[in-house]
Amino acid sequence: MIKMEIEMNEKKIREDSEYTVEQIKSMVEEVAEMTGISKKDNKGAFWGNGNNQDFANFGSIVLYLKEQQWFCHL
């Protein structure tokens, strides 16, 4: 099974103050759920479902986030 960790610069997020850390985490979780990835450990890593779609689903998360101005801005 594969996993994906998204590490955030919480200090920079707070300094920019456009979004809170909690808002960003919530947005990332929503994007993961849209692709069918719902398993998350207590450190925030998203785990695949153990099927052939995992790589494509994680790729979809990355591509979606890269298109968001707030994601690239941070």
XYZ file of C-alpha atoms in Angstrom:
74
model
C 0.000 0.000 0.000
C 1.271 3.491 -0.776
C 0.958 6.704 1.164
C 1.344 10.414 0.564
C 2.399 12.992 3.105
C 1.735 16.669 2.570
C 4.025 18.804 4.675
C 2.963 22.375 5.288
C 4.963 25.382 6.339
C 2.616 26.364 9.140
C 4.685 29.428 10.040
C 4.365 30.797 6.494
C 0.653 30.003 6.401
C 0.148 31.978 9.621
C 2.294 34.870 8.356
C 0.364 35.116 5.084
C -2.879 34.938 7.100
C -4.985 34.426 3.988
C -6.048 31.017 5.318
C -5.648 29.267 8.643
C -3.690 26.027 8.959
C -6.954 24.265 9.789
C -8.636 25.605 6.616
C -5.755 24.361 4.457
C -5.800 20.936 6.101
C -9.547 20.727 5.605
C -9.231 21.647 1.910
C -6.552 19.000 1.375
C -8.695 16.379 3.103
C -11.676 17.299 0.915
C -9.579 16.901 -2.231
C -8.347 13.503 -1.039
C -11.889 12.350 -0.342
C -13.008 13.511 -3.816
C -10.494 11.077 -5.331
C -11.496 8.186 -3.074
C -8.579 8.431 -0.642
C -10.049 8.624 2.830
C -7.599 6.745 5.005
C -5.449 9.120 7.036
C -3.143 8.368 9.935
C -2.665 10.506 13.032
C 0.331 12.290 11.454
C -1.707 13.424 8.465
C -0.395 10.940 5.890
C -2.958 9.726 3.365
C -2.933 5.999 2.639
C -3.991 4.325 -0.557
C -6.770 1.783 -0.669
C -4.528 -1.015 -1.882
C -5.935 -1.088 -5.398
C -4.770 -0.237 -8.916
C -6.227 3.279 -8.698
C -4.004 4.489 -5.852
C -1.272 6.027 -8.030
C -3.837 7.738 -10.246
C -5.776 9.009 -7.224
C -2.675 10.446 -5.571
C -1.658 11.983 -8.888
C -5.081 13.599 -9.156
C -4.639 15.117 -5.695
C -1.280 16.609 -6.653
C -2.537 17.984 -9.961
C -5.626 19.508 -8.372
C -3.636 21.175 -5.604
C -1.034 22.541 -8.019
C -3.817 24.309 -9.917
C -4.980 26.168 -6.819
C -3.522 29.640 -6.430
C -3.443 29.353 -2.662
C -1.457 26.099 -2.850
C 1.250 27.414 -5.175
C 1.335 30.734 -3.370
C 2.252 29.073 -0.093
